[in-house]
mmCIF file of C-alpha atoms in Angstrom:
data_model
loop_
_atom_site.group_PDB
_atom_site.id
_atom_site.type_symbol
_atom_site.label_atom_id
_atom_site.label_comp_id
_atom_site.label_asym_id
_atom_site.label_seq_id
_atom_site.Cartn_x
_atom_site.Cartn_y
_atom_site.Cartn_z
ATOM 1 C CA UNK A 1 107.981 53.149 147.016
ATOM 2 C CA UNK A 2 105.443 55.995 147.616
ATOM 3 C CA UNK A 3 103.216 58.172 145.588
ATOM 4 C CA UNK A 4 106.337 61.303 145.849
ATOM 5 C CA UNK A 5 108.957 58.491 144.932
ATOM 6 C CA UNK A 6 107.358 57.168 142.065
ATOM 7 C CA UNK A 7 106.771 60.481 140.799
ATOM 8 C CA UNK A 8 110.220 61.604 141.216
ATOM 9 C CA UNK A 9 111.753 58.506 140.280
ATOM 10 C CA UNK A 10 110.213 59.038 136.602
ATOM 11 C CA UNK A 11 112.127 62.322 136.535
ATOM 12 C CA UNK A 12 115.753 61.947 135.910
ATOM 13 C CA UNK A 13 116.923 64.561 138.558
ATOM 14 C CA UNK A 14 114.473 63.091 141.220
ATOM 15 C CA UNK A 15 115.672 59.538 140.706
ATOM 16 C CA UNK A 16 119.353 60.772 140.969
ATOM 17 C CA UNK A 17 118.515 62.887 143.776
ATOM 18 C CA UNK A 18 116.763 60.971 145.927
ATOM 19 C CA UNK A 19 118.341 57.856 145.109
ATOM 20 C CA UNK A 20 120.325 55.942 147.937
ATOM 21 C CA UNK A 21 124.184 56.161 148.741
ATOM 22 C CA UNK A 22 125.590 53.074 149.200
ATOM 23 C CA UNK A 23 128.960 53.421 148.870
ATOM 24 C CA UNK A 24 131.496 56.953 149.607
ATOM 25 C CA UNK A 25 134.972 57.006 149.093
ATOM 26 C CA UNK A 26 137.034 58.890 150.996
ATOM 27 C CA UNK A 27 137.407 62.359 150.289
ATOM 28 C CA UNK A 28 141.113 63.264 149.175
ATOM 29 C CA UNK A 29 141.880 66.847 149.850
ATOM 30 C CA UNK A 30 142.862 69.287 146.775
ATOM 31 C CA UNK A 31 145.685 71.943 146.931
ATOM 32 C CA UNK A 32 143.868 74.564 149.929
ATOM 33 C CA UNK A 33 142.337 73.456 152.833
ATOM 34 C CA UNK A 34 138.663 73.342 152.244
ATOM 35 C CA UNK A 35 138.941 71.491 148.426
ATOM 36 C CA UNK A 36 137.944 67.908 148.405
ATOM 37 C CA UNK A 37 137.364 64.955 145.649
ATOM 38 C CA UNK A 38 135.322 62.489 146.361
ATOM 39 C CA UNK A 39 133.568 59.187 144.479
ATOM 40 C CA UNK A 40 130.490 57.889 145.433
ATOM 41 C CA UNK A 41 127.844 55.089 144.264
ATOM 42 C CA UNK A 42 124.136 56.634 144.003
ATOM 43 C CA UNK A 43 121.361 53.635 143.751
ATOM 44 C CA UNK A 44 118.610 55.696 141.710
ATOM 45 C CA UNK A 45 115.320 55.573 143.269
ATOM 46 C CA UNK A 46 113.711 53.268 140.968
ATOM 47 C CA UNK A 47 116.311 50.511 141.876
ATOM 48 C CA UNK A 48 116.959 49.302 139.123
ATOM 49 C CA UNK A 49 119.983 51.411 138.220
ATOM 50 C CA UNK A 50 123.399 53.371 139.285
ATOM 51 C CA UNK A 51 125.593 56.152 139.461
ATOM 52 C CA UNK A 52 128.715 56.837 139.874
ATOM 53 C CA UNK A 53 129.337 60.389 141.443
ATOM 54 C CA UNK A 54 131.980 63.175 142.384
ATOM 55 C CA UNK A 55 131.485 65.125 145.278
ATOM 56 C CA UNK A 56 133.726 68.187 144.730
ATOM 57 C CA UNK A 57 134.888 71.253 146.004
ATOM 58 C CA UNK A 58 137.258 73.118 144.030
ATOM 59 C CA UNK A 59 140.347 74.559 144.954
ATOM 60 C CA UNK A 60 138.757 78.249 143.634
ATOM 61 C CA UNK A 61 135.549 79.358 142.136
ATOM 62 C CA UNK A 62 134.000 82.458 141.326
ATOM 63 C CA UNK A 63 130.134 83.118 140.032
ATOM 64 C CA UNK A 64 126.836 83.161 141.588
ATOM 65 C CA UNK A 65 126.323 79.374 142.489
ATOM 66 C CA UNK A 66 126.292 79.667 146.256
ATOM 67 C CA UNK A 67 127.718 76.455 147.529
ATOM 68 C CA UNK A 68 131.008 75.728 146.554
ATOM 69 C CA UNK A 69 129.928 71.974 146.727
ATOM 70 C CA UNK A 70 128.862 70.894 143.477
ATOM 71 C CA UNK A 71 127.995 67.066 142.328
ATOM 72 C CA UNK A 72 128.480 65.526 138.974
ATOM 73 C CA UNK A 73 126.646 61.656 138.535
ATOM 74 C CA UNK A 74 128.328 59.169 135.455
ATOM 75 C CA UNK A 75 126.974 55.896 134.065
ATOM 76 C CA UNK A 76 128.767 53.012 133.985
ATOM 77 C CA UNK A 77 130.296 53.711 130.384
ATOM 78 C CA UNK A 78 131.179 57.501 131.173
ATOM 79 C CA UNK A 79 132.735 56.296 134.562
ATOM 80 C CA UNK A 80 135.137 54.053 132.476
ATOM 81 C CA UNK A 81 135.689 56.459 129.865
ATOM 82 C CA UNK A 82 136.685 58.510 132.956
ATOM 83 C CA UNK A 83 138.832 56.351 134.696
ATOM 84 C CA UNK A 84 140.658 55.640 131.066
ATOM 85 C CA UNK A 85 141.212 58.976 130.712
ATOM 86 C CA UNK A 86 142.546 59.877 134.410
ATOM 87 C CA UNK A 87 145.053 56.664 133.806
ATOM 88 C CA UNK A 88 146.203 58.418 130.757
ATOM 89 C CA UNK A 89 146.928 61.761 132.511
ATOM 90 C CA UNK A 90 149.139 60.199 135.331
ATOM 91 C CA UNK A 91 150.555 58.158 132.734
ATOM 92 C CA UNK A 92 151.707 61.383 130.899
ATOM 93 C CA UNK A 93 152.549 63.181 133.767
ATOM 94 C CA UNK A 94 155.247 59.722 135.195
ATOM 95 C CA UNK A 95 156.704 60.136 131.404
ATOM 96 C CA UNK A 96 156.622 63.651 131.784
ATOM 97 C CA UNK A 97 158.558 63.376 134.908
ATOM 98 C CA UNK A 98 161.308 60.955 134.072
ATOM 99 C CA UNK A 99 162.185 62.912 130.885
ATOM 100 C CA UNK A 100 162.669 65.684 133.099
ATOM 101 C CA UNK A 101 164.786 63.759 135.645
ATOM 102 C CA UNK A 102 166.617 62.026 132.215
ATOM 103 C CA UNK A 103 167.260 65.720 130.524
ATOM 104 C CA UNK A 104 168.550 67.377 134.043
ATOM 105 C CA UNK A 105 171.629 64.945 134.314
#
């Protein structure tokens, strides 16, 4: 590692930043055409340590940002919590959906 990458890889936005991709899912599309969701694994520069990310582009935003592309980075434990909590959503939504089917007959 250089003199930048040791530098950067003591800052926590420079080690996420410049860290290495080594694994992308694919991008599933949202509900327009240019929305996207997307996981990735980030390698931090100092090697020692990962991220998991989401690539994202929303199906609308408004504000000053700029890019509509916007990145959010998890560890390990928030990535579970994550996953836990995405399981219990489509979980709700299935039971959601076969009350509905069960109260329409």
């Amino acid at each position: 590692m250089g003199f930048l990458g040791k530098i950067f890889s003591k800052l926590n936005i420079g080690n996420t930043l410049f860290g290495e991709i080594i694994y992308e899912s694919r991008a599933i599309s949202g509900q327009t055409n240019h929305s996207f969701c997307q996981w990735r694994v980030n390698r931090k520069l100092d090697g020692e340590s990962f991220l998991l990310g989401l690539k994202m582009r929303s199906d609308y935003y408004a504000g000053p940002e700029g890019s509509p592309t916007n990145y959010i980075n998890f560890d390990i434990h928030s990535a579970k919590v994550l996953r836990d909590e995405l399981d219990r959503c489509i979980s709700e939504f299935e039971r959601s959906e076969v009350s509905k089917v069960s109260e329409s007959r």
